[in-house]
mmCIF file of C-alpha atoms in Angstrom:
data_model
loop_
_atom_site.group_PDB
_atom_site.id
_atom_site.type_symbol
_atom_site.label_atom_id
_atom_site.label_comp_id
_atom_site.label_asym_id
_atom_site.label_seq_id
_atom_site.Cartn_x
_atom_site.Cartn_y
_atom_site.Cartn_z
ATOM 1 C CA UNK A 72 9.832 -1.533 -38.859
ATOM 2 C CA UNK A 73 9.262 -2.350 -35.550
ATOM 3 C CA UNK A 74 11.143 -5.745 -35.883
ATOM 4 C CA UNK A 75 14.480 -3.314 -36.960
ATOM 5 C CA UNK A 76 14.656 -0.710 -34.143
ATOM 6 C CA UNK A 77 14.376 -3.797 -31.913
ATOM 7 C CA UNK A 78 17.491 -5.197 -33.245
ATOM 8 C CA UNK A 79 19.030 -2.239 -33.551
ATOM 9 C CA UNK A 80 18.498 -1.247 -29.838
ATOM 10 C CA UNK A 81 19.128 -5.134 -28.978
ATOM 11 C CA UNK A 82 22.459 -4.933 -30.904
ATOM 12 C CA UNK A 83 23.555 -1.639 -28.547
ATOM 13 C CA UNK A 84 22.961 -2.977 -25.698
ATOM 14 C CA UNK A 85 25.221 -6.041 -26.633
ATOM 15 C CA UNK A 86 27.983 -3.691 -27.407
ATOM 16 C CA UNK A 87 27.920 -1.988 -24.436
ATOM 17 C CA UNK A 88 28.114 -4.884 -22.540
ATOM 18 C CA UNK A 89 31.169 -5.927 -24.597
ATOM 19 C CA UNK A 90 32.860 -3.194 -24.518
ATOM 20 C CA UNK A 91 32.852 -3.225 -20.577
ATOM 21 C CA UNK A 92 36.288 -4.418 -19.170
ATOM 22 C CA UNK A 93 36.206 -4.671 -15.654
ATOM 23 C CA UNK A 94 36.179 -8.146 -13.890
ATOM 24 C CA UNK A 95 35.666 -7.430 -10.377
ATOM 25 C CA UNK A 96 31.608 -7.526 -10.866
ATOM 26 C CA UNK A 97 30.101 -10.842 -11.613
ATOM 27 C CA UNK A 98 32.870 -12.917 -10.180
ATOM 28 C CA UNK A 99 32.048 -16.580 -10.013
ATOM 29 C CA UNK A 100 29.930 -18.042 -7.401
ATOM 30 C CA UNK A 101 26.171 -17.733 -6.377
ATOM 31 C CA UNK A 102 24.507 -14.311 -5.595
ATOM 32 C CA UNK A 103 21.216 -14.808 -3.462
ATOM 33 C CA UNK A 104 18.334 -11.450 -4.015
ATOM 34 C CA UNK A 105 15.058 -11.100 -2.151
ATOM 35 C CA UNK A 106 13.175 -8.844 -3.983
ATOM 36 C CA UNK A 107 10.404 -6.749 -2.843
ATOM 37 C CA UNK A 108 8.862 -5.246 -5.871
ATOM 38 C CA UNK A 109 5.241 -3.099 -6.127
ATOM 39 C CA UNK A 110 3.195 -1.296 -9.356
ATOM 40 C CA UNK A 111 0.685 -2.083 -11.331
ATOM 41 C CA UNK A 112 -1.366 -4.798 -14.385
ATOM 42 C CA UNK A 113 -2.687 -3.322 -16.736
ATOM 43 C CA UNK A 114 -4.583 -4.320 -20.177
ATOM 44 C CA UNK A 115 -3.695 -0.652 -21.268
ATOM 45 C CA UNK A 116 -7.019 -0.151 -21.919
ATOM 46 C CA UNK A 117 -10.357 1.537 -20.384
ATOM 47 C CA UNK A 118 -10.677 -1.070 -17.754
ATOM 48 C CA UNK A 119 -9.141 -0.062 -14.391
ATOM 49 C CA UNK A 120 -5.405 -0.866 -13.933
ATOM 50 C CA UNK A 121 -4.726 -3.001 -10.873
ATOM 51 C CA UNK A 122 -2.495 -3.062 -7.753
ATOM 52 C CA UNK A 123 0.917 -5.176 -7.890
ATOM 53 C CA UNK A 124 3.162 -6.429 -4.695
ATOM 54 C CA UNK A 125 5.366 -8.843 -5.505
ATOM 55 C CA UNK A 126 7.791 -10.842 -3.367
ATOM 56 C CA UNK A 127 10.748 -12.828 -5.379
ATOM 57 C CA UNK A 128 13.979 -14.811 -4.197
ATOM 58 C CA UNK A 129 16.060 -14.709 -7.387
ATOM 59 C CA UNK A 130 19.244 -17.012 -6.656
ATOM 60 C CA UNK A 131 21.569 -16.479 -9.101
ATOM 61 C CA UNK A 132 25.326 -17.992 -10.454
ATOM 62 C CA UNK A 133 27.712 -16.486 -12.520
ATOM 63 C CA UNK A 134 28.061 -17.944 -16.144
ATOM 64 C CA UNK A 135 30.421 -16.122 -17.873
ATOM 65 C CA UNK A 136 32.601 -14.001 -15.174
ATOM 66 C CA UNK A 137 32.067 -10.605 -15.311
ATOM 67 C CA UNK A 138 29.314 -10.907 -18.323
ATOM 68 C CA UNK A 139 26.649 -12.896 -17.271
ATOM 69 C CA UNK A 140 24.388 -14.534 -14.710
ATOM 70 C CA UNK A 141 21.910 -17.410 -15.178
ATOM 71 C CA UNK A 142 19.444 -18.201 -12.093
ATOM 72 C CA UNK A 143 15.880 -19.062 -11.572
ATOM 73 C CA UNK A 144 12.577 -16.933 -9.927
ATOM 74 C CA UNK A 145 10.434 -17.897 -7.353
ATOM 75 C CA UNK A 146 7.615 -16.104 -5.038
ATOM 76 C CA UNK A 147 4.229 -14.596 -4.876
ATOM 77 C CA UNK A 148 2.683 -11.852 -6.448
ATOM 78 C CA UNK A 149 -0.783 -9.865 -5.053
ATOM 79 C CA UNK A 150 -3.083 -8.627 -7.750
ATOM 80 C CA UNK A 151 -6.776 -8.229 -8.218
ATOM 81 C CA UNK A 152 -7.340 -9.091 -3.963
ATOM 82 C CA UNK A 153 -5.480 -12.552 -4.142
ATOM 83 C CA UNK A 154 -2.049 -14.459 -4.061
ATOM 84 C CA UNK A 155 -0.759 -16.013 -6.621
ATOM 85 C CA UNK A 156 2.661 -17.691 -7.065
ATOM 86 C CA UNK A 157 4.935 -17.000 -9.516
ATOM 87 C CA UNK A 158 8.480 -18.876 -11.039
ATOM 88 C CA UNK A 159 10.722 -19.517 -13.842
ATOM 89 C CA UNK A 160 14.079 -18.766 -15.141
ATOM 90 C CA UNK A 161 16.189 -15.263 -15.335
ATOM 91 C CA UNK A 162 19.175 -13.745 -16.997
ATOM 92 C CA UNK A 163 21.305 -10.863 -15.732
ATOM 93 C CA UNK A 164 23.827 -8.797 -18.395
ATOM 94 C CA UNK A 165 25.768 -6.628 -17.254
ATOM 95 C CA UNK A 166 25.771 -3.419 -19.520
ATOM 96 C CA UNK A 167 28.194 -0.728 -17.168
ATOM 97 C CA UNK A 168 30.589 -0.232 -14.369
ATOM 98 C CA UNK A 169 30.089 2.391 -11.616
ATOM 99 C CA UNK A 170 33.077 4.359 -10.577
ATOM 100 C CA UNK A 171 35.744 1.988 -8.630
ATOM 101 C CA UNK A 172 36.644 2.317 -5.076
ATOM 102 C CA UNK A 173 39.755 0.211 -3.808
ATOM 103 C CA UNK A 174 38.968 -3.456 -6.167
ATOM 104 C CA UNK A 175 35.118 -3.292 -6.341
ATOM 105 C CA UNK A 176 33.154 -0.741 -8.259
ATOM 106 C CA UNK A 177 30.513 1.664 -6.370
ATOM 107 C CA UNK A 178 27.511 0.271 -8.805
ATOM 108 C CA UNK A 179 26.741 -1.723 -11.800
ATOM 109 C CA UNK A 180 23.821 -1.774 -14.458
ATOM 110 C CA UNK A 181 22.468 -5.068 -15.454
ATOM 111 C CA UNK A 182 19.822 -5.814 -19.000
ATOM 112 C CA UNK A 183 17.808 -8.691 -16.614
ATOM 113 C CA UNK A 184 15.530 -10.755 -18.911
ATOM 114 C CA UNK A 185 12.658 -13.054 -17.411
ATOM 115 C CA UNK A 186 10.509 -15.405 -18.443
ATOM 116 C CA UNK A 187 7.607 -16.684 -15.661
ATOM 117 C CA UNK A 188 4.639 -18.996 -15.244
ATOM 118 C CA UNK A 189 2.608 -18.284 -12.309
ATOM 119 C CA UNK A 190 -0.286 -20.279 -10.926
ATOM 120 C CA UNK A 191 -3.561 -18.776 -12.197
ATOM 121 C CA UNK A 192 -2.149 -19.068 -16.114
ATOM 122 C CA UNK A 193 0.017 -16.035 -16.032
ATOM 123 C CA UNK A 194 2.971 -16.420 -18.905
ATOM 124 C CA UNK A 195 5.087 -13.586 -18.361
ATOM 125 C CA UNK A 196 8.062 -13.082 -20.430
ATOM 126 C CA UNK A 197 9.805 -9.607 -20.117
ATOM 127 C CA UNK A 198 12.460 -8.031 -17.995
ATOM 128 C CA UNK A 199 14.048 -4.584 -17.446
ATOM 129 C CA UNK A 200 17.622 -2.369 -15.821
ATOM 130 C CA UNK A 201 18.732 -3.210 -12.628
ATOM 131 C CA UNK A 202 21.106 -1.554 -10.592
ATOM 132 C CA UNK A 203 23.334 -3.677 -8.314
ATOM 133 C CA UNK A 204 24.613 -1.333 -5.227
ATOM 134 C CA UNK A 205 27.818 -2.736 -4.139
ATOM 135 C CA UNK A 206 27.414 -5.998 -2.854
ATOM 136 C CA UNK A 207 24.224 -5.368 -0.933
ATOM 137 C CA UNK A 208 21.271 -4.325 -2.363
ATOM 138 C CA UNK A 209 19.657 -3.941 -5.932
ATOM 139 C CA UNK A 210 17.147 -1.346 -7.806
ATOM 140 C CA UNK A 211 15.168 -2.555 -10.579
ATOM 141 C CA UNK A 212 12.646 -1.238 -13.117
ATOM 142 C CA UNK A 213 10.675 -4.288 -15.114
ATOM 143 C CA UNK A 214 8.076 -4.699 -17.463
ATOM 144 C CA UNK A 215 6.226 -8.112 -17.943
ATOM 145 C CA UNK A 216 3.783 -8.486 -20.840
ATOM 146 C CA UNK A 217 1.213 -11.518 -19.653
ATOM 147 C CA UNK A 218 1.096 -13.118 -23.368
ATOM 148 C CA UNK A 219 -1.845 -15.262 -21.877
ATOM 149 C CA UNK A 220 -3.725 -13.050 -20.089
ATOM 150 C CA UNK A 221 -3.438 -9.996 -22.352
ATOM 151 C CA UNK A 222 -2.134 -7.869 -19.717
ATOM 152 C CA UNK A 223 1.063 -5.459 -18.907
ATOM 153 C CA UNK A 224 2.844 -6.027 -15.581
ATOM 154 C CA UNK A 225 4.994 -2.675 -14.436
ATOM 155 C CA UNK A 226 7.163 -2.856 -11.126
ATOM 156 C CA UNK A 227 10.074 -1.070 -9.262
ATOM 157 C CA UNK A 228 11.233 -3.483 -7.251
ATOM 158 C CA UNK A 229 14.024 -3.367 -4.181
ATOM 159 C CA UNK A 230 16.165 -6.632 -3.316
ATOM 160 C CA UNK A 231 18.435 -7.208 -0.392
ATOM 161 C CA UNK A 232 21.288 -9.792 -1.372
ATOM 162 C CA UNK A 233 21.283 -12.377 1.664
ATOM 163 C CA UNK A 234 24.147 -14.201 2.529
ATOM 164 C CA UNK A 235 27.046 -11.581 1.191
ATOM 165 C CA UNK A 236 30.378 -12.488 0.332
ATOM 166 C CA UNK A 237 32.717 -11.219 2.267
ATOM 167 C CA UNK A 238 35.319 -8.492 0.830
ATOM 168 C CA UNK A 239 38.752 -9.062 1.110
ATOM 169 C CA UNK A 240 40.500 -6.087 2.903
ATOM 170 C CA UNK A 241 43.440 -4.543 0.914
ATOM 171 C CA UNK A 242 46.570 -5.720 1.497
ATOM 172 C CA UNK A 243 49.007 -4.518 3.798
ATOM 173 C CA UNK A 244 52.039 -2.587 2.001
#
């Protein structure tokens, strides 16, 4: 049963994304987040959930223009009193268009998907929304389930795109 609503919402979300049609967002070329991210691990259980920071530069490169981006993980994470690193591979969907203003739209709404390995045997496959502002920053809500570990990794985390792309004015009429 489970197995069924999962398609069901998976199926959705790809229809959404679909039915999209503008092609000013994901144009082609490289997009370059730093995430800062914070929350908590959890075994959702009795044992005391821990503290999360996380710290992630996420470059990124537009597969299918104005669908998809394809890009790879890499930082640290702080969690029960130590460092760890974490990397691996990412996928960005994007599910809806903000209102427009002049060629570029206000917002976007991304499905991101991730799949990690960090350094202390942490195999973290999960992902969650993100919210691309403009061509500056990003908002994102992700869950990670540690298939290794047995654990739950929750995070809001705030990115910063560095190295913008410059917008073309309007033309002159």
């Amino acid at each position: 049963m489970k197995y069924k609503h999962s398609l069901l919402l998976g199926g959705l979300l790809l229809c959404m994304a679909v039915r999209s049609t503008a092609q000013s967002e994901f144009a082609r070329g490289w997009i370059f987040p730093l995430e800062l991210g914070q929350g908590a691990v959890t075994a959702l259980s009795a044992s005391p959930d821990l503290y999360l920071a996380t710290l992630a530069f996420s470059p990124q490169i537009t597969v299918v223009p104005g669908r998809l981006r394809a890009g790879v993980t890499g930082g640290s994470a702080f969690t029960n009193k130590r460092f760890y690193g974490i990397g691996g591979g990412r996928l960005s969907l994007l599910l809806w268009n903000g209102p427009k203003v002049l060629e570029s739209t206000v917002f976007n709404v991304q499905l991101v998907g991730e799949h990690l390995w960090g350094t202390k045997d942490q195999r973290l496959a999960g992902g969650g929304l993100t919210a691309e502002i403009g061509t500056m920053a990003t908002i994102s809500v992700k869950t990670h389930r540690d298939y290794m570990l047995n654990n739950w990794w929750f995070q809001g985390t705030l990115g910063l795109h560095l190295f913008r792309k410059k917008i073309a004015p309007p033309p002159d009429l």
